[in-house]
CSV table of N, CA and C in Angstrom, one decimal:
chain,number,residue,atom,x,y,z
A,1,UNK,N,42.8,68.3,21.4
A,1,UNK,CA,43.3,68.8,22.5
A,1,UNK,C,44.0,67.7,23.4
A,2,UNK,N,44.8,68.2,24.3
A,2,UNK,CA,45.4,67.2,25.1
A,2,UNK,C,44.4,66.6,26.2
A,3,UNK,N,43.4,67.3,26.7
A,3,UNK,CA,42.5,66.8,27.5
A,3,UNK,C,41.5,65.7,26.9
A,4,UNK,N,41.1,65.9,25.7
A,4,UNK,CA,40.3,65.0,24.8
A,4,UNK,C,41.2,63.8,24.6
A,5,UNK,N,42.6,64.0,24.2
A,5,UNK,CA,43.3,62.9,24.0
A,5,UNK,C,43.5,61.9,25.2
A,6,UNK,N,43.5,62.6,26.4
A,6,UNK,CA,43.7,61.8,27.7
A,6,UNK,C,42.3,61.1,27.9
A,7,UNK,N,41.3,61.7,27.7
A,7,UNK,CA,40.0,61.2,28.0
A,7,UNK,C,39.8,60.0,27.1
A,8,UNK,N,40.1,60.2,25.7
A,8,UNK,CA,40.0,59.1,24.8
A,8,UNK,C,40.8,57.9,25.1
A,9,UNK,N,42.1,58.2,25.5
A,9,UNK,CA,42.9,57.1,25.7
A,9,UNK,C,42.5,56.2,27.1
A,10,UNK,N,41.7,56.8,28.0
A,10,UNK,CA,41.1,56.3,29.1
A,10,UNK,C,40.0,55.3,28.6
A,11,UNK,N,39.2,55.9,27.7
A,11,UNK,CA,38.0,55.0,27.4
A,11,UNK,C,38.3,54.1,26.1
A,12,UNK,N,39.4,54.2,25.6
A,12,UNK,CA,39.7,53.2,24.6
A,12,UNK,C,39.9,51.8,25.0
A,13,UNK,N,39.4,50.9,24.2
A,13,UNK,CA,39.4,49.5,24.4
A,13,UNK,C,40.9,49.1,24.4
A,14,UNK,N,41.6,49.4,23.4
A,14,UNK,CA,43.1,49.3,23.2
A,14,UNK,C,43.7,50.4,22.6
A,15,UNK,N,45.1,50.6,22.9
A,15,UNK,CA,45.6,51.7,22.3
A,15,UNK,C,47.3,51.2,22.3
A,16,UNK,N,47.9,51.8,21.4
A,16,UNK,CA,49.3,51.5,21.2
A,16,UNK,C,49.9,52.2,20.2
A,17,UNK,N,51.1,51.7,19.8
A,17,UNK,CA,52.0,52.7,18.8
A,17,UNK,C,52.3,51.7,17.6
A,18,UNK,N,51.8,52.1,16.5
A,18,UNK,CA,52.3,51.1,15.2
A,18,UNK,C,53.6,52.0,14.8
A,19,UNK,N,54.5,50.9,14.5
A,19,UNK,CA,55.7,51.1,14.0
A,19,UNK,C,55.8,50.7,12.5
A,20,UNK,N,55.9,51.6,11.5
A,20,UNK,CA,56.1,51.3,10.1
A,20,UNK,C,57.5,51.0,9.7
A,21,UNK,N,57.6,50.3,8.6
A,21,UNK,CA,59.0,49.8,8.1
A,21,UNK,C,59.8,51.2,7.7
A,22,UNK,N,59.3,52.2,7.4
A,22,UNK,CA,60.0,53.5,7.1
A,22,UNK,C,60.4,54.3,8.4
A,23,UNK,N,60.1,53.7,9.4
A,23,UNK,CA,60.4,54.3,10.8
A,23,UNK,C,59.6,55.2,11.4
A,24,UNK,N,58.4,55.4,10.8
A,24,UNK,CA,57.3,56.4,11.2
A,24,UNK,C,56.5,55.7,12.3
A,25,UNK,N,56.2,56.4,13.3
A,25,UNK,CA,55.3,55.9,14.5
A,25,UNK,C,54.0,56.6,14.5
A,26,UNK,N,52.9,55.8,14.9
A,26,UNK,CA,51.6,56.3,14.8
A,26,UNK,C,50.9,55.8,16.0
A,27,UNK,N,50.4,56.8,16.7
A,27,UNK,CA,49.6,56.3,18.1
A,27,UNK,C,48.2,55.9,17.5
A,28,UNK,N,47.8,54.7,18.0
A,28,UNK,CA,46.6,54.1,17.6
A,28,UNK,C,45.7,53.8,18.8
A,29,UNK,N,44.4,54.2,18.8
A,29,UNK,CA,43.4,53.9,19.8
A,29,UNK,C,42.3,53.2,19.1
A,30,UNK,N,41.8,52.0,19.6
A,30,UNK,CA,40.8,51.2,19.1
A,30,UNK,C,39.6,51.5,20.0
A,31,UNK,N,38.5,52.0,19.4
A,31,UNK,CA,37.4,52.4,20.2
A,31,UNK,C,36.1,51.8,19.4
A,32,UNK,N,35.3,51.3,20.0
A,32,UNK,CA,34.0,50.9,19.5
A,32,UNK,C,32.8,51.2,20.5
A,33,UNK,N,31.7,51.4,19.9
A,33,UNK,CA,30.6,51.6,20.8
A,33,UNK,C,30.2,50.3,21.5
A,34,UNK,N,29.7,50.5,22.7
A,34,UNK,CA,29.3,49.4,23.5
A,34,UNK,C,28.1,48.6,22.9
A,35,UNK,N,27.3,49.1,22.0
A,35,UNK,CA,26.3,48.5,21.4
A,35,UNK,C,26.7,47.3,20.6
A,36,UNK,N,27.9,47.5,19.8
A,36,UNK,CA,28.5,46.4,19.1
A,36,UNK,C,28.7,45.1,19.9
A,37,UNK,N,29.0,45.2,21.1
A,37,UNK,CA,29.3,44.1,22.0
A,37,UNK,C,28.1,43.3,22.1
A,38,UNK,N,27.0,43.8,21.9
A,38,UNK,CA,25.6,42.9,22.1
A,38,UNK,C,25.3,42.4,20.7
A,39,UNK,N,25.9,42.7,19.6
A,39,UNK,CA,25.7,42.1,18.3
A,39,UNK,C,26.0,40.7,18.3
A,40,UNK,N,27.0,40.2,18.8
A,40,UNK,CA,27.4,38.7,18.9
A,40,UNK,C,26.4,38.1,19.6
A,41,UNK,N,26.0,38.5,20.8
A,41,UNK,CA,25.0,37.9,21.6
A,41,UNK,C,23.8,37.7,21.0
A,42,UNK,N,23.3,39.0,20.3
A,42,UNK,CA,22.0,38.9,19.5
A,42,UNK,C,22.1,37.8,18.3
A,43,UNK,N,23.2,37.7,17.5
A,43,UNK,CA,23.4,36.8,16.6
A,43,UNK,C,23.3,35.4,17.0
A,44,UNK,N,23.8,35.3,18.1
A,44,UNK,CA,23.9,33.8,18.8
A,44,UNK,C,22.4,33.4,19.2
A,45,UNK,N,21.7,34.4,19.8
A,45,UNK,CA,20.2,34.1,20.4
A,45,UNK,C,19.5,33.9,19.0
A,46,UNK,N,19.7,34.8,17.9
A,46,UNK,CA,18.7,34.5,16.8
A,46,UNK,C,19.1,33.2,16.0
A,47,UNK,N,20.4,32.8,16.0
A,47,UNK,CA,20.7,31.3,15.6
A,47,UNK,C,20.0,30.3,16.5
A,48,UNK,N,20.0,30.4,17.8
A,48,UNK,CA,19.5,29.5,18.6
A,48,UNK,C,17.8,29.5,18.5
A,49,UNK,N,17.3,30.6,18.4
A,49,UNK,CA,15.9,30.7,18.3
A,49,UNK,C,15.3,30.2,16.8
A,50,UNK,N,16.2,30.4,15.9
A,50,UNK,CA,15.9,29.9,14.4
A,50,UNK,C,15.8,28.4,14.4
A,51,UNK,N,17.1,27.8,15.2
A,51,UNK,CA,17.2,26.3,15.3
A,51,UNK,C,15.9,25.9,16.0
A,52,UNK,N,15.5,26.4,17.1
A,52,UNK,CA,14.4,25.8,17.8
A,52,UNK,C,13.2,25.9,17.1
A,53,UNK,N,12.9,26.9,16.5
A,53,UNK,CA,11.7,27.2,15.6
A,53,UNK,C,11.7,26.0,14.4
A,54,UNK,N,12.9,25.8,13.8
A,54,UNK,CA,13.1,24.9,12.7
A,54,UNK,C,12.8,23.5,13.3
A,55,UNK,N,13.2,23.2,14.5
A,55,UNK,CA,13.0,21.8,15.1
A,55,UNK,C,11.6,21.6,15.4
A,56,UNK,N,10.8,22.7,16.0
A,56,UNK,CA,9.5,22.6,16.4
A,56,UNK,C,8.8,22.3,15.0
A,57,UNK,N,9.0,23.0,14.0
A,57,UNK,CA,8.1,22.9,12.8
A,57,UNK,C,8.4,21.5,12.2
A,58,UNK,N,9.7,21.0,12.2
A,58,UNK,CA,10.1,19.8,11.7
A,58,UNK,C,9.5,18.7,12.5
A,59,UNK,N,9.5,18.8,13.8
A,59,UNK,CA,8.9,17.6,14.7
A,59,UNK,C,7.5,17.6,14.6
A,60,UNK,N,6.7,18.7,14.3
A,60,UNK,CA,5.3,18.7,14.0
A,60,UNK,C,5.0,18.1,12.7
A,61,UNK,N,5.8,18.3,11.7
A,61,UNK,CA,5.6,17.7,10.4
A,61,UNK,C,5.8,16.2,10.6
A,62,UNK,N,7.0,15.9,11.2
A,62,UNK,CA,7.2,14.4,11.5
A,62,UNK,C,6.2,13.7,12.2
A,63,UNK,N,5.6,14.4,13.2
A,63,UNK,CA,4.6,13.7,14.2
A,63,UNK,C,3.5,13.5,13.3
A,64,UNK,N,3.1,14.3,12.4
A,64,UNK,CA,1.9,14.1,11.5
A,64,UNK,C,2.0,12.9,10.7
A,65,UNK,N,3.2,12.7,10.1
A,65,UNK,CA,3.6,11.6,9.3
A,65,UNK,C,3.6,10.4,10.1
A,66,UNK,N,4.1,10.4,11.3
A,66,UNK,CA,4.2,9.2,12.1
A,66,UNK,C,2.8,8.8,12.6
A,67,UNK,N,2.0,9.7,12.8
A,67,UNK,CA,0.5,9.5,13.2
A,67,UNK,C,-0.2,8.7,11.9
A,68,UNK,N,0.2,9.2,10.7
A,68,UNK,CA,-0.5,8.6,9.6
A,68,UNK,C,-0.1,7.2,9.3
A,69,UNK,N,1.3,7.0,9.7
A,69,UNK,CA,1.9,5.6,9.6
A,69,UNK,C,1.2,4.7,10.6
A,70,UNK,N,1.1,5.3,11.8
A,70,UNK,CA,0.4,4.4,12.9
A,70,UNK,C,-1.0,4.0,12.4
A,71,UNK,N,-1.7,5.0,11.8
A,71,UNK,CA,-3.1,4.8,11.3
A,71,UNK,C,-3.1,3.7,10.2
A,72,UNK,N,-2.1,3.8,9.3
A,72,UNK,CA,-1.9,2.7,8.3
A,72,UNK,C,-1.6,1.3,8.9
A,73,UNK,N,-0.8,1.2,10.0
A,73,UNK,CA,-0.4,0.1,10.8
A,73,UNK,C,-1.7,-0.6,11.2
A,74,UNK,N,-2.5,0.3,11.9
A,74,UNK,CA,-3.9,-0.3,12.5
A,74,UNK,C,-4.8,-0.8,11.5
A,75,UNK,N,-4.9,-0.1,10.3
A,75,UNK,CA,-5.8,-0.5,9.3
A,75,UNK,C,-5.2,-1.9,8.6
A,76,UNK,N,-3.9,-2.0,8.5
A,76,UNK,CA,-3.4,-3.2,8.0
A,76,UNK,C,-3.8,-4.3,9.0
A,77,UNK,N,-3.9,-4.1,10.4
A,77,UNK,CA,-4.1,-5.2,11.2
A,77,UNK,C,-5.7,-5.4,11.0
A,78,UNK,N,-6.5,-4.5,10.6
A,78,UNK,CA,-7.9,-4.8,10.3
A,78,UNK,C,-7.8,-5.7,9.2
A,79,UNK,N,-7.1,-5.4,8.0
A,79,UNK,CA,-7.1,-6.2,6.9
A,79,UNK,C,-6.6,-7.5,7.2
A,80,UNK,N,-5.5,-7.6,7.9
A,80,UNK,CA,-4.9,-8.9,8.3
A,80,UNK,C,-5.9,-9.8,9.0
A,81,UNK,N,-7.0,-9.2,9.7
A,81,UNK,CA,-7.9,-9.9,10.5
A,81,UNK,C,-8.9,-10.5,9.6
A,82,UNK,N,-9.0,-10.2,8.3
A,82,UNK,CA,-9.8,-10.8,7.2
A,82,UNK,C,-11.0,-9.9,6.7
A,83,UNK,N,-11.0,-8.7,7.2
A,83,UNK,CA,-12.0,-7.7,6.8
A,83,UNK,C,-11.5,-7.0,5.5
A,84,UNK,N,-11.6,-7.6,4.3
A,84,UNK,CA,-11.0,-7.1,3.2
A,84,UNK,C,-12.0,-6.1,2.6
A,85,UNK,N,-13.2,-5.8,3.1
A,85,UNK,CA,-14.0,-4.7,2.7
A,85,UNK,C,-13.5,-3.5,3.3
A,86,UNK,N,-12.8,-3.4,4.3
A,86,UNK,CA,-12.2,-2.2,4.9
A,86,UNK,C,-11.3,-1.3,3.9
A,87,UNK,N,-11.7,-0.2,3.7
A,87,UNK,CA,-10.9,0.7,2.7
A,87,UNK,C,-9.8,1.3,3.6
A,88,UNK,N,-8.5,1.4,3.1
A,88,UNK,CA,-7.4,2.1,3.7
A,88,UNK,C,-7.6,3.6,3.5
A,89,UNK,N,-7.2,4.3,4.5
A,89,UNK,CA,-7.3,5.9,4.5
A,89,UNK,C,-6.1,6.3,3.6
A,90,UNK,N,-6.4,7.2,2.5
A,90,UNK,CA,-5.4,7.9,1.7
A,90,UNK,C,-5.5,9.4,2.0
A,91,UNK,N,-4.2,9.7,2.6
A,91,UNK,CA,-4.1,11.2,2.8
A,91,UNK,C,-2.8,11.8,2.1
A,92,UNK,N,-3.0,12.9,1.5
A,92,UNK,CA,-1.9,13.6,0.9
A,92,UNK,C,-1.5,13.0,-0.7
A,93,UNK,N,-0.3,13.6,-1.0
A,93,UNK,CA,0.2,13.0,-2.3
A,93,UNK,C,1.6,12.6,-2.2
A,94,UNK,N,2.1,12.2,-1.1
A,94,UNK,CA,3.6,11.6,-1.0
A,94,UNK,C,3.7,10.2,-1.0
A,95,UNK,N,4.9,9.9,-0.9
A,95,UNK,CA,5.2,8.3,-1.0
A,95,UNK,C,4.3,7.4,0.0
A,96,UNK,N,4.0,7.9,1.1
A,96,UNK,CA,3.2,7.2,2.1
A,96,UNK,C,1.7,6.8,1.6
A,97,UNK,N,1.2,8.1,1.0
A,97,UNK,CA,-0.1,8.0,0.5
A,97,UNK,C,0.0,7.1,-0.8
A,98,UNK,N,1.0,7.0,-1.5
A,98,UNK,CA,1.1,6.1,-2.7
A,98,UNK,C,1.1,4.5,-2.2
A,99,UNK,N,1.8,4.4,-1.1
A,99,UNK,CA,1.8,3.1,-0.4
A,99,UNK,C,0.3,2.8,-0.1
A,100,UNK,N,-0.3,3.6,0.7
A,100,UNK,CA,-1.7,3.4,1.0
A,100,UNK,C,-2.6,3.1,-0.2
A,101,UNK,N,-2.4,3.8,-1.2
A,101,UNK,CA,-3.3,3.5,-2.4
A,101,UNK,C,-2.8,2.2,-3.0
A,102,UNK,N,-1.5,1.7,-3.0
A,102,UNK,CA,-1.1,0.5,-3.5
A,102,UNK,C,-1.7,-0.6,-2.8
A,103,UNK,N,-1.8,-0.4,-1.3
A,103,UNK,CA,-2.6,-1.3,-0.4
A,103,UNK,C,-3.9,-1.5,-0.7
A,104,UNK,N,-4.8,-0.4,-1.2
A,104,UNK,CA,-6.1,-0.4,-1.4
A,104,UNK,C,-6.3,-1.2,-2.8
A,105,UNK,N,-5.3,-0.8,-3.6
A,105,UNK,CA,-5.3,-1.6,-4.9
A,105,UNK,C,-5.3,-3.2,-4.8
A,106,UNK,N,-4.2,-3.5,-4.0
A,106,UNK,CA,-3.9,-4.9,-3.8
A,106,UNK,C,-5.2,-5.6,-3.0
A,107,UNK,N,-5.9,-4.9,-2.1
A,107,UNK,CA,-7.0,-5.3,-1.3
A,107,UNK,C,-8.0,-5.6,-2.4
A,108,UNK,N,-8.3,-4.6,-3.3
A,108,UNK,CA,-9.4,-4.8,-4.3
A,108,UNK,C,-9.1,-6.0,-5.2
A,109,UNK,N,-7.9,-6.2,-5.6
A,109,UNK,CA,-7.4,-7.2,-6.4
A,109,UNK,C,-7.7,-8.6,-5.7
A,110,UNK,N,-7.5,-8.7,-4.4
A,110,UNK,CA,-7.6,-9.9,-3.6
A,110,UNK,C,-9.3,-10.1,-3.7
A,111,UNK,N,-9.9,-9.0,-3.3
A,111,UNK,CA,-11.5,-9.3,-3.3
A,111,UNK,C,-11.9,-9.8,-4.6
A,112,UNK,N,-11.5,-9.2,-5.7
A,112,UNK,CA,-11.9,-9.6,-7.1
A,112,UNK,C,-11.6,-11.1,-7.3
A,113,UNK,N,-10.2,-11.5,-6.9
A,113,UNK,CA,-9.8,-12.8,-7.2
A,113,UNK,C,-10.7,-13.9,-6.3
A,114,UNK,N,-11.0,-13.4,-5.0
A,114,UNK,CA,-11.9,-14.2,-4.2
A,114,UNK,C,-13.4,-14.3,-4.8
A,115,UNK,N,-13.8,-13.3,-5.3
A,115,UNK,CA,-15.1,-13.3,-5.9
A,115,UNK,C,-15.1,-14.2,-7.2
A,116,UNK,N,-14.0,-14.0,-8.0
A,116,UNK,CA,-14.0,-14.8,-9.1
A,116,UNK,C,-14.0,-16.2,-8.9
A,117,UNK,N,-13.1,-16.6,-7.9
A,117,UNK,CA,-13.0,-18.0,-7.4
A,117,UNK,C,-14.3,-18.5,-6.9
A,118,UNK,N,-14.9,-17.8,-6.1
A,118,UNK,CA,-16.3,-18.2,-5.6
A,118,UNK,C,-17.4,-18.5,-6.7
A,119,UNK,N,-17.2,-17.6,-7.8
A,119,UNK,CA,-18.2,-17.7,-9.0
A,119,UNK,C,-17.6,-18.9,-9.8
A,120,UNK,N,-16.4,-19.3,-9.8
A,120,UNK,CA,-16.0,-20.3,-10.6
A,120,UNK,C,-16.3,-21.6,-9.8
A,121,UNK,N,-16.2,-21.7,-8.5
A,121,UNK,CA,-16.6,-23.0,-7.9
A,121,UNK,C,-18.2,-23.2,-8.0
A,122,UNK,N,-18.9,-22.2,-8.0
A,122,UNK,CA,-20.4,-22.3,-8.0
A,122,UNK,C,-20.5,-22.7,-9.6
A,123,UNK,N,-20.1,-22.2,-10.5
A,123,UNK,CA,-20.2,-22.5,-11.9
A,123,UNK,C,-19.8,-24.0,-12.0
A,124,UNK,N,-18.6,-24.4,-11.5
A,124,UNK,CA,-18.2,-25.8,-11.6
A,124,UNK,C,-19.2,-26.8,-10.9
A,125,UNK,N,-19.7,-26.3,-9.7
A,125,UNK,CA,-20.7,-27.3,-9.1
A,125,UNK,C,-21.9,-27.4,-10.0
A,126,UNK,N,-22.4,-26.1,-10.6
A,126,UNK,CA,-23.6,-26.3,-11.4
A,126,UNK,C,-23.3,-27.2,-12.7
A,127,UNK,N,-22.0,-27.0,-13.1
A,127,UNK,CA,-21.8,-28.0,-14.2
A,127,UNK,C,-21.7,-29.4,-13.9
A,128,UNK,N,-21.2,-29.8,-12.9
A,128,UNK,CA,-21.3,-31.1,-12.4
A,128,UNK,C,-22.5,-31.5,-12.3
A,129,UNK,N,-23.3,-30.7,-11.6
A,129,UNK,CA,-24.7,-31.1,-11.3
A,129,UNK,C,-25.4,-31.4,-12.6
A,130,UNK,N,-25.2,-30.5,-13.6
A,130,UNK,CA,-25.9,-30.5,-14.9
A,130,UNK,C,-25.5,-31.9,-15.6
A,131,UNK,N,-24.1,-32.0,-15.7
A,131,UNK,CA,-23.6,-33.2,-16.4
A,131,UNK,C,-24.0,-34.5,-15.8
A,132,UNK,N,-24.0,-34.5,-14.4
A,132,UNK,CA,-24.5,-35.6,-13.7
A,132,UNK,C,-26.0,-36.0,-14.2
A,133,UNK,N,-26.9,-34.9,-14.1
A,133,UNK,CA,-28.2,-35.1,-14.6
A,133,UNK,C,-28.1,-35.7,-16.0
A,134,UNK,N,-27.4,-35.0,-16.8
A,134,UNK,CA,-27.4,-35.4,-18.4
A,134,UNK,C,-26.8,-36.7,-18.5
A,135,UNK,N,-25.9,-37.2,-17.6
A,135,UNK,CA,-25.4,-38.5,-17.9
A,135,UNK,C,-26.2,-39.5,-17.2
A,136,UNK,N,-26.9,-39.1,-16.1
A,136,UNK,CA,-27.7,-40.1,-15.3
A,136,UNK,C,-29.0,-40.7,-16.2
A,137,UNK,N,-29.4,-39.8,-17.1
A,137,UNK,CA,-30.7,-40.1,-17.9
A,137,UNK,C,-30.3,-41.1,-18.9
A,138,UNK,N,-29.3,-41.0,-19.7
A,138,UNK,CA,-29.1,-42.0,-20.7
A,138,UNK,C,-28.6,-43.3,-20.0
A,139,UNK,N,-27.8,-43.1,-18.9
A,139,UNK,CA,-27.3,-44.3,-18.2
A,139,UNK,C,-28.4,-45.1,-17.7
A,140,UNK,N,-29.4,-44.5,-17.1
A,140,UNK,CA,-30.6,-45.3,-16.6
A,140,UNK,C,-31.3,-46.0,-17.9
A,141,UNK,N,-31.4,-45.2,-18.9
A,141,UNK,CA,-32.1,-45.9,-20.1
A,141,UNK,C,-31.2,-47.1,-20.6
A,142,UNK,N,-29.9,-46.8,-20.5
A,142,UNK,CA,-29.1,-48.1,-21.0
A,142,UNK,C,-29.1,-49.3,-20.0
A,143,UNK,N,-29.1,-48.8,-18.8
A,143,UNK,CA,-29.3,-50.0,-17.8
A,143,UNK,C,-30.7,-50.7,-18.0
A,144,UNK,N,-31.6,-49.9,-18.2
A,144,UNK,CA,-33.1,-50.5,-18.3
A,144,UNK,C,-32.9,-51.5,-19.6
A,145,UNK,N,-32.5,-50.9,-20.7
A,145,UNK,CA,-32.3,-51.7,-21.9
A,145,UNK,C,-31.5,-53.0,-21.7
A,146,UNK,N,-30.4,-53.0,-21.0
A,146,UNK,CA,-29.6,-54.1,-20.7
A,146,UNK,C,-30.3,-55.0,-19.7
A,147,UNK,N,-31.1,-54.4,-18.8
A,147,UNK,CA,-32.0,-55.4,-17.9
A,147,UNK,C,-32.9,-56.2,-18.8
A,148,UNK,N,-33.5,-55.4,-19.6
A,148,UNK,CA,-34.6,-56.1,-20.5
A,148,UNK,C,-33.9,-57.2,-21.4
A,149,UNK,N,-32.6,-57.0,-21.8
A,149,UNK,CA,-31.9,-57.8,-22.7
A,149,UNK,C,-31.6,-59.1,-22.0
A,150,UNK,N,-31.3,-59.0,-20.7
A,150,UNK,CA,-30.9,-60.1,-19.8
A,150,UNK,C,-32.2,-60.9,-19.4
A,151,UNK,N,-33.4,-60.7,-19.6
A,151,UNK,CA,-34.5,-61.3,-19.3
A,151,UNK,C,-34.8,-62.1,-20.6
A,152,UNK,N,-35.2,-63.3,-20.3
A,152,UNK,CA,-35.7,-64.1,-21.6
A,152,UNK,C,-37.1,-63.9,-22.0
A,153,UNK,N,-37.6,-62.7,-22.1
A,153,UNK,CA,-39.1,-62.5,-22.3
A,153,UNK,C,-39.4,-62.1,-23.8
A,154,UNK,N,-38.4,-62.0,-24.6
A,154,UNK,CA,-38.7,-61.6,-26.0
A,154,UNK,C,-39.3,-62.9,-26.9
A,155,UNK,N,-40.4,-62.4,-27.5
A,155,UNK,CA,-41.1,-63.3,-28.4
A,155,UNK,C,-40.2,-63.5,-29.7
A,156,UNK,N,-39.7,-62.4,-30.1
A,156,UNK,CA,-38.8,-62.5,-31.5
A,156,UNK,C,-37.5,-62.0,-31.3
A,157,UNK,N,-36.7,-62.2,-32.2
A,157,UNK,CA,-35.4,-61.8,-32.4
A,157,UNK,C,-35.3,-60.3,-32.6
A,158,UNK,N,-36.2,-60.0,-33.4
A,158,UNK,CA,-36.5,-58.4,-33.7
A,158,UNK,C,-36.6,-57.7,-32.6
A,159,UNK,N,-37.3,-58.0,-31.7
A,159,UNK,CA,-37.4,-57.2,-30.5
A,159,UNK,C,-36.0,-57.1,-29.7
A,160,UNK,N,-35.4,-58.3,-29.6
A,160,UNK,CA,-34.3,-58.3,-29.0
A,160,UNK,C,-33.2,-57.5,-29.6
A,161,UNK,N,-33.1,-57.5,-30.8
A,161,UNK,CA,-32.2,-56.6,-31.7
A,161,UNK,C,-32.6,-55.0,-31.5
A,162,UNK,N,-34.0,-54.9,-31.4
A,162,UNK,CA,-34.4,-53.4,-31.2
A,162,UNK,C,-33.9,-52.9,-29.9
A,163,UNK,N,-33.9,-53.7,-28.8
A,163,UNK,CA,-33.4,-53.3,-27.5
A,163,UNK,C,-31.9,-53.2,-27.5
A,164,UNK,N,-31.2,-54.1,-28.2
A,164,UNK,CA,-29.8,-54.1,-28.2
A,164,UNK,C,-29.4,-52.9,-29.0
A,165,UNK,N,-30.0,-52.4,-29.9
A,165,UNK,CA,-29.7,-51.2,-30.9
A,165,UNK,C,-29.9,-50.0,-29.9
A,166,UNK,N,-30.9,-49.9,-29.2
A,166,UNK,CA,-31.2,-48.8,-28.4
A,166,UNK,C,-30.2,-48.6,-27.3
A,167,UNK,N,-29.7,-49.8,-26.6
A,167,UNK,CA,-28.8,-49.7,-25.7
A,167,UNK,C,-27.3,-49.3,-26.4
A,168,UNK,N,-27.2,-49.8,-27.6
A,168,UNK,CA,-25.9,-49.4,-28.3
A,168,UNK,C,-25.9,-47.8,-28.5
A,169,UNK,N,-27.0,-47.3,-28.9
A,169,UNK,CA,-27.1,-45.8,-29.2
A,169,UNK,C,-27.0,-45.1,-27.9
A,170,UNK,N,-27.5,-45.5,-26.8
A,170,UNK,CA,-27.3,-44.8,-25.5
A,170,UNK,C,-26.0,-44.8,-25.1
A,171,UNK,N,-25.1,-45.9,-25.4
A,171,UNK,CA,-23.8,-45.9,-24.9
A,171,UNK,C,-23.0,-45.0,-25.7
A,172,UNK,N,-23.2,-44.9,-27.1
A,172,UNK,CA,-22.5,-43.8,-27.8
A,172,UNK,C,-22.8,-42.4,-27.4
A,173,UNK,N,-24.1,-42.4,-27.0
A,173,UNK,CA,-24.5,-41.0,-26.5
A,173,UNK,C,-23.7,-40.6,-25.3
A,174,UNK,N,-23.5,-41.5,-24.4
A,174,UNK,CA,-22.9,-41.4,-23.1
A,174,UNK,C,-21.4,-41.0,-23.5
A,175,UNK,N,-20.8,-41.8,-24.5
A,175,UNK,CA,-19.4,-41.6,-25.0
A,175,UNK,C,-19.2,-40.2,-25.4
A,176,UNK,N,-20.1,-39.7,-26.3
A,176,UNK,CA,-20.3,-38.3,-26.6
A,176,UNK,C,-20.1,-37.2,-25.6
A,177,UNK,N,-20.9,-37.5,-24.6
A,177,UNK,CA,-21.0,-36.5,-23.5
A,177,UNK,C,-19.8,-36.5,-22.9
């Protein structure tokens, strides 16, 4: 009806006349419900809330990783101070935990090498001590025989030859050692 048309024209958000190529005219009124105007606002608010939620979760995750990295840095300072018995904390299964495990393996390798070096130094010292003792005994005998040979106390040439042969044997024994 005419009254409905007038009322619709007043409430229309846009109205006008469309002209077609064949000359036909059509009156058009663009109307939409007011609730659709809030759709864009709700869409923008949901995007902003989603972004904020993502940032909060992301920052909490990053914060946890940063705390773990700080813990590793403090533990490295302990190792740097010389306490190689301190074990590095390994958390999780990511690249940072692989790094921590690698540091633990390196720490254990250094400890193993230090222990091996201490053991080798001790064994070397024991070897030198044993060799020193083993060399000193025939050397003392050799010196004793040579001292006896220097003294003119021998009654016979056979005694002198006997001490000379003993000194000769001790010299070759030292050579073999």
